[in-house]
PDB file of C-alpha atoms in Angstrom:
ATOM      1  CA  MET A   1       8.433 -21.082 -15.497  1.00 47.00           C
ATOM      2  CA  LEU A   2       4.874 -21.136 -14.146  1.00 46.00           C
ATOM      3  CA  ARG A   3       4.413 -24.680 -15.409  1.00 48.00           C
ATOM      4  CA  ASN A   4       7.550 -25.713 -13.532  1.00 43.00           C
ATOM      5  CA  LEU A   5       6.245 -24.058 -10.382  1.00 38.00           C
ATOM      6  CA  LEU A   6       2.938 -25.853 -10.775  1.00 45.00           C
ATOM      7  CA  ARG A   7       4.687 -29.180 -11.125  1.00 41.00           C
ATOM      8  CA  LEU A   8       6.850 -28.366  -8.107  1.00 32.00           C
ATOM      9  CA  HIS A   9       3.797 -27.747  -5.931  1.00 40.00           C
ATOM     10  CA  SER A  10       1.553 -30.461  -7.405  1.00 39.00           C
ATOM     11  CA  ARG A  11       1.649 -32.416  -4.157  1.00 32.00           C
ATOM     12  CA  VAL A  12      -0.965 -30.088  -2.705  1.00 30.00           C
ATOM     13  CA  GLY A  13      -3.743 -31.727  -4.752  1.00 34.00           C
ATOM     14  CA  HIS A  14      -7.159 -30.399  -5.641  1.00 35.00           C
ATOM     15  CA  ALA A  15      -7.707 -27.368  -3.444  1.00 33.00           C
ATOM     16  CA  LEU A  16     -11.285 -26.911  -4.624  1.00 35.00           C
ATOM     17  CA  SER A  17     -12.495 -30.408  -3.731  1.00 34.00           C
ATOM     18  CA  PRO A  18     -15.363 -29.935  -1.250  1.00 34.00           C
ATOM     19  CA  PRO A  19     -14.882 -31.493   2.194  1.00 32.00           C
ATOM     20  CA  ILE A  20     -17.280 -34.167   3.465  1.00 32.00           C
ATOM     21  CA  VAL A  21     -18.396 -34.755   7.029  1.00 34.00           C
ATOM     22  CA  CYS A  22     -20.842 -37.316   8.324  1.00 34.00           C
ATOM     23  CA  PRO A  23     -23.488 -35.594  10.476  1.00 36.00           C
ATOM     24  CA  ARG A  24     -23.930 -37.192  13.885  1.00 33.00           C
ATOM     25  CA  SER A  25     -27.134 -37.572  15.818  1.00 33.00           C
ATOM     26  CA  GLN A  26     -26.536 -35.299  18.780  1.00 33.00           C
ATOM     27  CA  ALA A  27     -27.188 -31.549  18.763  1.00 33.00           C
ATOM     28  CA  LEU A  28     -25.367 -28.747  20.640  1.00 36.00           C
ATOM     29  CA  LYS A  29     -25.843 -25.071  21.617  1.00 32.00           C
ATOM     30  CA  LEU A  30     -23.020 -22.719  22.596  1.00 34.00           C
ATOM     31  CA  PRO A  31     -22.056 -19.159  21.659  1.00 32.00           C
ATOM     32  CA  LEU A  32     -18.410 -19.052  20.677  1.00 35.00           C
ATOM     33  CA  PRO A  33     -16.458 -15.951  19.651  1.00 36.00           C
ATOM     34  CA  LEU A  34     -14.286 -16.295  16.552  1.00 37.00           C
ATOM     35  CA  LEU A  35     -11.696 -14.037  15.050  1.00 35.00           C
ATOM     36  CA  SER A  36     -12.767 -11.916  12.066  1.00 35.00           C
ATOM     37  CA  VAL A  37     -10.586  -9.389  10.289  1.00 36.00           C
ATOM     38  CA  ASN A  38     -13.618  -7.192   9.605  1.00 39.00           C
ATOM     39  CA  SER A  39     -14.797  -6.869  13.188  1.00 39.00           C
ATOM     40  CA  LYS A  40     -13.929  -4.453  15.964  1.00 42.00           C
ATOM     41  CA  TYR A  41     -15.828  -6.387  18.580  1.00 42.00           C
ATOM     42  CA  TYR A  42     -14.903  -9.999  17.768  1.00 46.00           C
ATOM     43  CA  SER A  43     -12.647 -11.884  20.137  1.00 50.00           C
ATOM     44  CA  ILE A  44      -8.913 -11.693  19.468  1.00 58.00           C
ATOM     45  CA  ILE A  45      -8.532 -15.279  20.723  1.00 69.00           C
ATOM     46  CA  THR A  46      -7.061 -17.365  17.905  1.00 82.00           C
ATOM     47  CA  GLU A  47      -6.798 -20.697  19.720  1.00 89.00           C
ATOM     48  CA  ARG A  48      -8.754 -22.493  22.413  1.00 91.00           C
ATOM     49  CA  LYS A  49      -8.843 -25.955  23.954  1.00 94.00           C
ATOM     50  CA  LYS A  50     -11.393 -28.158  22.209  1.00 94.00           C
ATOM     51  CA  PHE A  51     -14.567 -28.432  24.321  1.00 93.00           C
ATOM     52  CA  TYR A  52     -16.800 -30.791  22.306  1.00 95.00           C
ATOM     53  CA  ASP A  53     -16.760 -34.307  20.887  1.00 95.00           C
ATOM     54  CA  ASP A  54     -19.450 -34.483  18.231  1.00 97.00           C
ATOM     55  CA  VAL A  55     -20.353 -32.207  15.334  1.00 97.00           C
ATOM     56  CA  SER A  56     -23.702 -32.446  13.566  1.00 97.00           C
ATOM     57  CA  ILE A  57     -25.946 -30.533  11.188  1.00 97.00           C
ATOM     58  CA  SER A  58     -29.654 -29.923  11.713  1.00 96.00           C
ATOM     59  CA  HIS A  59     -32.433 -28.201   9.780  1.00 95.00           C
ATOM     60  CA  GLY A  60     -33.360 -24.738  11.034  1.00 94.00           C
ATOM     61  CA  GLU A  61     -36.102 -22.284  10.223  1.00 94.00           C
ATOM     62  CA  GLY A  62     -36.625 -20.986   6.719  1.00 93.00           C
ATOM     63  CA  GLY A  63     -34.637 -23.792   5.097  1.00 93.00           C
ATOM     64  CA  MET A  64     -31.432 -22.800   6.867  1.00 96.00           C
ATOM     65  CA  PHE A  65     -28.965 -25.284   8.367  1.00 97.00           C
ATOM     66  CA  GLU A  66     -27.514 -25.135  11.879  1.00 98.00           C
ATOM     67  CA  ILE A  67     -24.236 -26.467  13.281  1.00 98.00           C
ATOM     68  CA  ASN A  68     -24.353 -28.396  16.555  1.00 97.00           C
ATOM     69  CA  LEU A  69     -21.435 -29.038  18.900  1.00 97.00           C
ATOM     70  CA  ASP A  70     -22.492 -31.806  21.311  1.00 96.00           C
ATOM     71  CA  GLN A  71     -25.768 -30.501  22.778  1.00 88.00           C
ATOM     72  CA  ARG A  72     -25.331 -26.837  21.940  1.00 95.00           C
ATOM     73  CA  LYS A  73     -25.929 -24.817  18.814  1.00 97.00           C
ATOM     74  CA  LEU A  74     -23.087 -22.792  17.371  1.00 97.00           C
ATOM     75  CA  LYS A  75     -23.469 -19.022  17.487  1.00 96.00           C
ATOM     76  CA  THR A  76     -21.662 -16.207  15.745  1.00 96.00           C
ATOM     77  CA  PRO A  77     -19.266 -13.817  17.503  1.00 94.00           C
ATOM     78  CA  GLY A  78     -22.106 -11.281  17.462  1.00 94.00           C
ATOM     79  CA  GLY A  79     -24.361 -13.683  19.367  1.00 95.00           C
ATOM     80  CA  LYS A  80     -26.593 -14.734  16.474  1.00 96.00           C
ATOM     81  CA  LEU A  81     -27.573 -18.331  15.850  1.00 97.00           C
ATOM     82  CA  PHE A  82     -25.092 -19.686  13.292  1.00 98.00           C
ATOM     83  CA  THR A  83     -27.002 -20.704  10.159  1.00 97.00           C
ATOM     84  CA  ALA A  84     -25.905 -21.650   6.657  1.00 97.00           C
ATOM     85  CA  PRO A  85     -28.157 -21.073   3.635  1.00 96.00           C
ATOM     86  CA  ASN A  86     -27.660 -24.561   2.202  1.00 94.00           C
ATOM     87  CA  GLU A  87     -26.484 -28.027   3.115  1.00 95.00           C
ATOM     88  CA  ALA A  88     -23.238 -27.936   1.127  1.00 95.00           C
ATOM     89  CA  LEU A  89     -21.994 -24.865   2.985  1.00 97.00           C
ATOM     90  CA  ALA A  90     -23.143 -26.309   6.314  1.00 97.00           C
ATOM     91  CA  ILE A  91     -21.173 -29.493   5.655  1.00 97.00           C
ATOM     92  CA  ALA A  92     -18.061 -27.485   4.776  1.00 97.00           C
ATOM     93  CA  VAL A  93     -18.317 -25.556   8.067  1.00 98.00           C
ATOM     94  CA  ALA A  94     -19.078 -28.686  10.075  1.00 97.00           C
ATOM     95  CA  ASN A  95     -16.020 -30.315   8.545  1.00 97.00           C
ATOM     96  CA  GLU A  96     -13.829 -27.472   9.836  1.00 97.00           C
ATOM     97  CA  TRP A  97     -15.092 -28.044  13.378  1.00 97.00           C
ATOM     98  CA  ASP A  98     -14.985 -31.837  13.058  1.00 97.00           C
ATOM     99  CA  THR A  99     -11.345 -31.933  11.952  1.00 96.00           C
ATOM    100  CA  GLN A 100     -10.031 -29.761  14.798  1.00 96.00           C
ATOM    101  CA  LYS A 101      -7.745 -31.653  17.178  1.00 94.00           C
ATOM    102  CA  ASP A 102      -7.143 -30.940  20.871  1.00 94.00           C
ATOM    103  CA  THR A 103      -6.750 -27.222  20.198  1.00 95.00           C
ATOM    104  CA  LEU A 104      -9.205 -25.188  18.141  1.00 95.00           C
ATOM    105  CA  LYS A 105      -7.276 -23.113  15.622  1.00 94.00           C
ATOM    106  CA  PHE A 106      -9.804 -20.457  14.702  1.00 93.00           C
ATOM    107  CA  TYR A 107      -7.448 -18.804  12.211  1.00 92.00           C
ATOM    108  CA  SER A 108      -7.573 -21.942  10.067  1.00 94.00           C
ATOM    109  CA  MET A 109     -11.399 -22.052   9.939  1.00 97.00           C
ATOM    110  CA  HIS A 110     -11.910 -19.838   6.905  1.00 97.00           C
ATOM    111  CA  MET A 111     -15.381 -21.049   5.910  1.00 97.00           C
ATOM    112  CA  THR A 112     -16.660 -20.481   9.441  1.00 97.00           C
ATOM    113  CA  THR A 113     -15.173 -16.992   9.538  1.00 97.00           C
ATOM    114  CA  LEU A 114     -16.706 -16.076   6.186  1.00 98.00           C
ATOM    115  CA  CYS A 115     -20.118 -17.270   7.361  1.00 98.00           C
ATOM    116  CA  ASN A 116     -19.745 -15.256  10.560  1.00 97.00           C
ATOM    117  CA  THR A 117     -18.883 -12.163   8.543  1.00 97.00           C
ATOM    118  CA  ALA A 118     -21.920 -12.629   6.285  1.00 97.00           C
ATOM    119  CA  LEU A 119     -24.245 -13.263   9.241  1.00 98.00           C
ATOM    120  CA  ASP A 120     -23.014 -10.508  11.573  1.00 97.00           C
ATOM    121  CA  ASN A 121     -21.914  -7.975   8.935  1.00 97.00           C
ATOM    122  CA  PRO A 122     -19.800  -6.351  11.667  1.00 95.00           C
ATOM    123  CA  THR A 123     -18.943  -3.279   9.587  1.00 95.00           C
ATOM    124  CA  PHE A 124     -22.605  -2.781   8.566  1.00 97.00           C
ATOM    125  CA  ARG A 125     -21.853  -2.617   4.848  1.00 97.00           C
ATOM    126  CA  SER A 126     -24.439  -2.790   2.065  1.00 97.00           C
ATOM    127  CA  LYS A 127     -23.988  -4.709  -1.179  1.00 97.00           C
ATOM    128  CA  ASP A 128     -23.090  -1.479  -2.984  1.00 97.00           C
ATOM    129  CA  GLN A 129     -20.377  -0.706  -0.431  1.00 98.00           C
ATOM    130  CA  ILE A 130     -18.864  -4.178  -0.792  1.00 98.00           C
ATOM    131  CA  ILE A 131     -18.896  -3.849  -4.579  1.00 98.00           C
ATOM    132  CA  THR A 132     -17.204  -0.446  -4.416  1.00 97.00           C
ATOM    133  CA  ALA A 133     -14.524  -1.800  -2.074  1.00 97.00           C
ATOM    134  CA  ALA A 134     -13.912  -4.795  -4.352  1.00 97.00           C
ATOM    135  CA  LEU A 135     -13.609  -2.662  -7.490  1.00 97.00           C
ATOM    136  CA  LYS A 136     -10.974  -0.484  -5.782  1.00 95.00           C
ATOM    137  CA  TYR A 137      -8.593  -3.403  -6.283  1.00 95.00           C
ATOM    138  CA  LEU A 138      -9.001  -3.139 -10.061  1.00 95.00           C
ATOM    139  CA  GLU A 139      -7.203   0.208  -9.949  1.00 89.00           C
ATOM    140  CA  THR A 140      -4.163  -1.486  -8.383  1.00 92.00           C
ATOM    141  CA  ASP A 141      -4.640  -4.978  -9.801  1.00 96.00           C
ATOM    142  CA  THR A 142      -1.596  -7.230  -9.414  1.00 95.00           C
ATOM    143  CA  ILE A 143      -1.428  -8.339 -13.042  1.00 95.00           C
ATOM    144  CA  CYS A 144      -1.876  -4.820 -14.427  1.00 95.00           C
ATOM    145  CA  TYR A 145       1.377  -3.565 -12.889  1.00 91.00           C
ATOM    146  CA  ARG A 146       4.375  -4.473 -15.043  1.00 94.00           C
ATOM    147  CA  VAL A 147       8.116  -4.023 -14.590  1.00 92.00           C
ATOM    148  CA  GLU A 148      10.480  -2.577 -17.180  1.00 93.00           C
ATOM    149  CA  GLU A 149      13.429  -4.757 -16.170  1.00 92.00           C
ATOM    150  CA  PRO A 150      15.002  -7.266 -15.946  1.00 92.00           C
ATOM    151  CA  PRO A 151      14.045  -8.555 -19.402  1.00 94.00           C
ATOM    152  CA  SER A 152      13.502 -12.091 -18.134  1.00 94.00           C
ATOM    153  CA  LEU A 153      10.861 -10.901 -15.638  1.00 95.00           C
ATOM    154  CA  VAL A 154       9.236  -8.678 -18.277  1.00 95.00           C
ATOM    155  CA  GLU A 155       8.957 -11.710 -20.552  1.00 95.00           C
ATOM    156  CA  LEU A 156       7.584 -13.862 -17.722  1.00 96.00           C
ATOM    157  CA  GLN A 157       4.900 -11.320 -16.845  1.00 96.00           C
ATOM    158  CA  ASN A 158       3.874 -10.973 -20.482  1.00 96.00           C
ATOM    159  CA  ASN A 159       3.763 -14.740 -21.041  1.00 97.00           C
ATOM    160  CA  GLU A 160       1.850 -15.586 -17.864  1.00 97.00           C
ATOM    161  CA  TRP A 161      -0.310 -12.545 -17.174  1.00 97.00           C
ATOM    162  CA  ASP A 162      -1.321 -11.450 -20.680  1.00 97.00           C
ATOM    163  CA  PRO A 163      -3.408 -14.589 -21.411  1.00 98.00           C
ATOM    164  CA  VAL A 164      -5.508 -14.045 -18.272  1.00 98.00           C
ATOM    165  CA  LEU A 165      -5.860 -10.332 -18.996  1.00 97.00           C
ATOM    166  CA  ASN A 166      -6.886 -11.058 -22.585  1.00 97.00           C
ATOM    167  CA  TRP A 167      -9.380 -13.653 -21.355  1.00 98.00           C
ATOM    168  CA  ILE A 168     -11.196 -11.296 -18.992  1.00 98.00           C
ATOM    169  CA  GLU A 169     -11.326  -8.498 -21.579  1.00 98.00           C
ATOM    170  CA  GLU A 170     -12.922 -10.875 -24.093  1.00 98.00           C
ATOM    171  CA  ARG A 171     -15.132 -12.601 -21.528  1.00 98.00           C
ATOM    172  CA  TYR A 172     -16.709  -9.347 -20.286  1.00 98.00           C
ATOM    173  CA  ASN A 173     -16.140  -7.219 -23.410  1.00 98.00           C
ATOM    174  CA  VAL A 174     -14.121  -4.634 -21.490  1.00 98.00           C
ATOM    175  CA  VAL A 175     -10.791  -2.824 -21.712  1.00 97.00           C
ATOM    176  CA  ILE A 176      -8.340  -2.987 -18.793  1.00 96.00           C
ATOM    177  CA  GLY A 177      -4.789  -2.961 -20.106  1.00 93.00           C
ATOM    178  CA  SER A 178      -1.495  -2.872 -18.206  1.00 94.00           C
ATOM    179  CA  SER A 179       1.140  -0.285 -17.397  1.00 92.00           C
ATOM    180  CA  THR A 180       4.656   0.161 -16.067  1.00 90.00           C
ATOM    181  CA  ASN A 181       3.603   3.484 -14.575  1.00 87.00           C
ATOM    182  CA  ILE A 182       3.455   3.539 -10.775  1.00 82.00           C
ATOM    183  CA  LEU A 183      -0.120   4.825 -11.049  1.00 82.00           C
ATOM    184  CA  GLY A 184      -1.135   1.786 -13.056  1.00 80.00           C
ATOM    185  CA  PRO A 185      -3.402   1.723 -16.108  1.00 89.00           C
ATOM    186  CA  GLU A 186      -6.344   4.087 -16.416  1.00 92.00           C
ATOM    187  CA  ILE A 187      -9.447   1.926 -16.164  1.00 95.00           C
ATOM    188  CA  PRO A 188     -12.275   3.157 -18.445  1.00 96.00           C
ATOM    189  CA  GLN A 189     -15.527   4.002 -16.694  1.00 97.00           C
ATOM    190  CA  ALA A 190     -17.367   1.605 -19.004  1.00 98.00           C
ATOM    191  CA  THR A 191     -15.227  -1.234 -17.629  1.00 98.00           C
ATOM    192  CA  MET A 192     -16.007  -0.255 -14.049  1.00 97.00           C
ATOM    193  CA  ASP A 193     -19.727  -0.060 -14.878  1.00 98.00           C
ATOM    194  CA  THR A 194     -19.679  -3.518 -16.472  1.00 98.00           C
ATOM    195  CA  PHE A 195     -17.973  -5.094 -13.478  1.00 98.00           C
ATOM    196  CA  ARG A 196     -20.249  -3.256 -11.058  1.00 98.00           C
ATOM    197  CA  GLN A 197     -23.274  -4.647 -12.850  1.00 97.00           C
ATOM    198  CA  HIS A 198     -21.762  -8.137 -12.837  1.00 97.00           C
ATOM    199  CA  LEU A 199     -20.969  -8.003  -9.126  1.00 97.00           C
ATOM    200  CA  GLY A 200     -24.487  -6.759  -8.482  1.00 97.00           C
ATOM    201  CA  SER A 201     -25.803 -10.128  -9.699  1.00 96.00           C
ATOM    202  CA  TYR A 202     -24.237 -11.857  -6.675  1.00 97.00           C
ATOM    203  CA  ASN A 203     -26.090 -12.145  -3.377  1.00 97.00           C
ATOM    204  CA  PHE A 204     -24.660 -10.683  -0.153  1.00 97.00           C
ATOM    205  CA  TRP A 205     -23.047 -13.956   0.941  1.00 97.00           C
ATOM    206  CA  SER A 206     -21.369 -14.545  -2.404  1.00 97.00           C
ATOM    207  CA  LEU A 207     -20.070 -10.982  -2.496  1.00 97.00           C
ATOM    208  CA  THR A 208     -18.557 -11.498   0.955  1.00 98.00           C
ATOM    209  CA  GLY A 209     -16.620 -14.487  -0.364  1.00 98.00           C
ATOM    210  CA  LEU A 210     -15.654 -12.852  -3.646  1.00 98.00           C
ATOM    211  CA  GLU A 211     -14.280  -9.759  -1.935  1.00 98.00           C
ATOM    212  CA  TYR A 212     -12.278 -12.086   0.319  1.00 98.00           C
ATOM    213  CA  VAL A 213     -10.749 -13.835  -2.714  1.00 98.00           C
ATOM    214  CA  ILE A 214      -9.927 -10.480  -4.307  1.00 98.00           C
ATOM    215  CA  THR A 215      -8.132  -9.303  -1.167  1.00 98.00           C
ATOM    216  CA  GLN A 216      -6.126 -12.531  -0.965  1.00 98.00           C
ATOM    217  CA  LEU A 217      -4.958 -12.369  -4.581  1.00 98.00           C
ATOM    218  CA  LYS A 218      -4.903  -8.545  -4.671  1.00 97.00           C
ATOM    219  CA  SER A 219      -6.497  -8.915  -8.070  1.00 98.00           C
ATOM    220  CA  VAL A 220     -10.008  -8.583  -9.460  1.00 98.00           C
ATOM    221  CA  VAL A 221      -8.842 -10.188 -12.698  1.00 98.00           C
ATOM    222  CA  LEU A 222      -7.481 -13.326 -11.033  1.00 98.00           C
ATOM    223  CA  ALA A 223     -10.478 -13.564  -8.698  1.00 98.00           C
ATOM    224  CA  PHE A 224     -12.909 -13.477 -11.631  1.00 98.00           C
ATOM    225  CA  ALA A 225     -10.799 -16.010 -13.529  1.00 98.00           C
ATOM    226  CA  LEU A 226     -10.849 -18.320 -10.513  1.00 98.00           C
ATOM    227  CA  ILE A 227     -14.581 -18.027  -9.839  1.00 98.00           C
ATOM    228  CA  ASP A 228     -15.286 -18.588 -13.553  1.00 97.00           C
ATOM    229  CA  LYS A 229     -13.029 -21.669 -13.363  1.00 97.00           C
ATOM    230  CA  HIS A 230     -10.679 -20.308 -16.009  1.00 98.00           C
ATOM    231  CA  VAL A 231      -7.763 -20.958 -13.626  1.00 98.00           C
ATOM    232  CA  THR A 232      -7.355 -23.238 -10.618  1.00 98.00           C
ATOM    233  CA  VAL A 233      -6.617 -22.098  -7.073  1.00 98.00           C
ATOM    234  CA  GLU A 234      -3.020 -23.230  -7.486  1.00 97.00           C
ATOM    235  CA  GLN A 235      -2.606 -21.261 -10.712  1.00 98.00           C
ATOM    236  CA  ALA A 236      -4.314 -18.137  -9.344  1.00 98.00           C
ATOM    237  CA  VAL A 237      -2.079 -18.084  -6.274  1.00 97.00           C
ATOM    238  CA  LEU A 238       1.116 -18.570  -8.237  1.00 96.00           C
ATOM    239  CA  LEU A 239       0.101 -15.897 -10.757  1.00 97.00           C
ATOM    240  CA  SER A 240      -0.535 -13.491  -7.878  1.00 97.00           C
ATOM    241  CA  ARG A 241       2.967 -14.258  -6.558  1.00 95.00           C
ATOM    242  CA  LEU A 242       4.704 -14.301  -9.923  1.00 95.00           C
ATOM    243  CA  GLU A 243       7.381 -11.727  -9.141  1.00 91.00           C
ATOM    244  CA  GLU A 244       8.077 -13.262  -5.723  1.00 88.00           C
ATOM    245  CA  GLU A 245       8.438 -16.720  -7.250  1.00 88.00           C
ATOM    246  CA  PHE A 246      10.742 -15.251  -9.898  1.00 89.00           C
ATOM    247  CA  GLN A 247      12.981 -13.731  -7.223  1.00 83.00           C
ATOM    248  CA  ILE A 248      12.996 -16.984  -5.259  1.00 82.00           C
ATOM    249  CA  GLY A 249      13.981 -18.851  -8.403  1.00 75.00           C
ATOM    250  CA  HIS A 250      17.008 -16.568  -8.746  1.00 71.00           C
ATOM    251  CA  TRP A 251      18.028 -15.949  -5.155  1.00 68.00           C
ATOM    252  CA  GLY A 252      16.591 -18.851  -3.210  1.00 69.00           C
ATOM    253  CA  ASN A 253      14.381 -18.673  -0.140  1.00 67.00           C
ATOM    254  CA  VAL A 254      13.864 -19.737   3.427  1.00 61.00           C
ATOM    255  CA  GLU A 255      12.070 -22.951   2.468  1.00 63.00           C
ATOM    256  CA  TRP A 256       9.793 -23.432   5.463  1.00 58.00           C
ATOM    257  CA  ALA A 257       8.681 -19.799   5.529  1.00 65.00           C
ATOM    258  CA  HIS A 258       7.941 -19.745   1.808  1.00 69.00           C
ATOM    259  CA  ASP A 259       6.000 -22.999   1.959  1.00 79.00           C
ATOM    260  CA  VAL A 260       3.894 -21.896   4.933  1.00 85.00           C
ATOM    261  CA  ASP A 261       2.983 -18.600   3.271  1.00 88.00           C
ATOM    262  CA  LEU A 262       2.146 -20.363   0.012  1.00 91.00           C
ATOM    263  CA  TYR A 263      -0.030 -23.064   1.569  1.00 92.00           C
ATOM    264  CA  GLU A 264      -1.870 -20.612   3.805  1.00 95.00           C
ATOM    265  CA  LEU A 265      -2.651 -18.369   0.831  1.00 97.00           C
ATOM    266  CA  ARG A 266      -3.898 -21.378  -1.103  1.00 97.00           C
ATOM    267  CA  ALA A 267      -6.098 -22.436   1.792  1.00 97.00           C
ATOM    268  CA  ARG A 268      -7.638 -18.969   2.172  1.00 97.00           C
ATOM    269  CA  THR A 269      -8.162 -18.562  -1.564  1.00 98.00           C
ATOM    270  CA  ALA A 270      -9.693 -22.036  -1.944  1.00 98.00           C
ATOM    271  CA  ALA A 271     -12.026 -21.403   0.987  1.00 98.00           C
ATOM    272  CA  GLY A 272     -13.154 -18.109  -0.511  1.00 98.00           C
ATOM    273  CA  ALA A 273     -13.799 -19.681  -3.911  1.00 98.00           C
ATOM    274  CA  LEU A 274     -15.772 -22.536  -2.365  1.00 97.00           C
ATOM    275  CA  PHE A 275     -17.742 -20.054  -0.297  1.00 98.00           C
ATOM    276  CA  VAL A 276     -18.726 -18.114  -3.427  1.00 97.00           C
ATOM    277  CA  HIS A 277     -19.845 -21.247  -5.249  1.00 96.00           C
ATOM    278  CA  PHE A 278     -21.708 -22.718  -2.286  1.00 96.00           C
ATOM    279  CA  SER A 279     -23.511 -19.477  -1.457  1.00 94.00           C
ATOM    280  CA  SER A 280     -24.358 -18.611  -5.063  1.00 85.00           C
ATOM    281  CA  GLU A 281     -26.914 -21.372  -5.392  1.00 68.00           C
ATOM    282  CA  SER A 282     -29.187 -23.589  -3.365  1.00 55.00           C
ATOM    283  CA  SER A 283     -26.754 -26.464  -2.929  1.00 48.00           C
ATOM    284  CA  THR A 284     -28.049 -29.815  -1.775  1.00 51.00           C
ATOM    285  CA  VAL A 285     -25.750 -32.733  -1.151  1.00 54.00           C
ATOM    286  CA  LYS A 286     -26.707 -35.714  -3.285  1.00 53.00           C
ATOM    287  CA  ARG A 287     -26.514 -39.007  -1.467  1.00 48.00           C
ATOM    288  CA  LYS A 288     -26.095 -42.230  -3.393  1.00 46.00           C
ATOM    289  CA  LEU A 289     -28.697 -44.843  -2.557  1.00 37.00           C
ATOM    290  CA  MET A 290     -27.104 -48.158  -1.667  1.00 37.00           C
ATOM    291  CA  GLN A 291     -28.855 -51.325  -2.793  1.00 42.00           C
ATOM    292  CA  ASP A 292     -28.441 -54.705  -1.180  1.00 40.00           C
TER     293      ASP A 292
END
């Protein structure tokens, strides 16, 4: 069934393909509040009339990259100068601003929002606090909760979820398991310690993105599988919605509403995965030299 769903939604394309934007010569400087789900002081404005024409990237201090809107530099909702740790991430953010039409739709600018969250850290969390919050999802992980009926859904969950669960247990040498109990499976402390150590290897920016992916999929297992490139964004999203897709397959759906929810979840998950990869390393965009 999952393969059929993947074929059905194949028109979406490669969600993890990095965007490209051509930097322009002019530079800009303007503080602009953006919406962030983790902030109590960020603006609640989700749309605004576009106020710039050109988007460019410039080198900042300490090897950081800045985003320019006309003649003003972009700032975070907290008032800090907006900076990205590498060129690849800066290009991804610049692309979000460059592709906006007459109205700025801040809620669609996921890479920008993730950068703002990492820069401002509006809830003042440490790495350890982010790791603890992320691991909480393992206790209620989507693919660890199984139904007892109907038999067709039980079979679907076993066929589609067990391979991913088996993969992560072998990949990290841990035990997770699954359960039909409302309390879920009892996660061994050794498993939690292993994942805590693994998450500790990520920097603050990467952890911000990884936690975001986990919250979108409601699954540590699927998030790890996605970041490790064991599954694609499309597969991870459909696996996280397996029961919903099963019900839709039996009872039908309101097509436009289902499609919007699905595409938005894909967009958020893809942005989070890209953010993790871009912020995990010093990414430099390679430019092909053209010869006459």
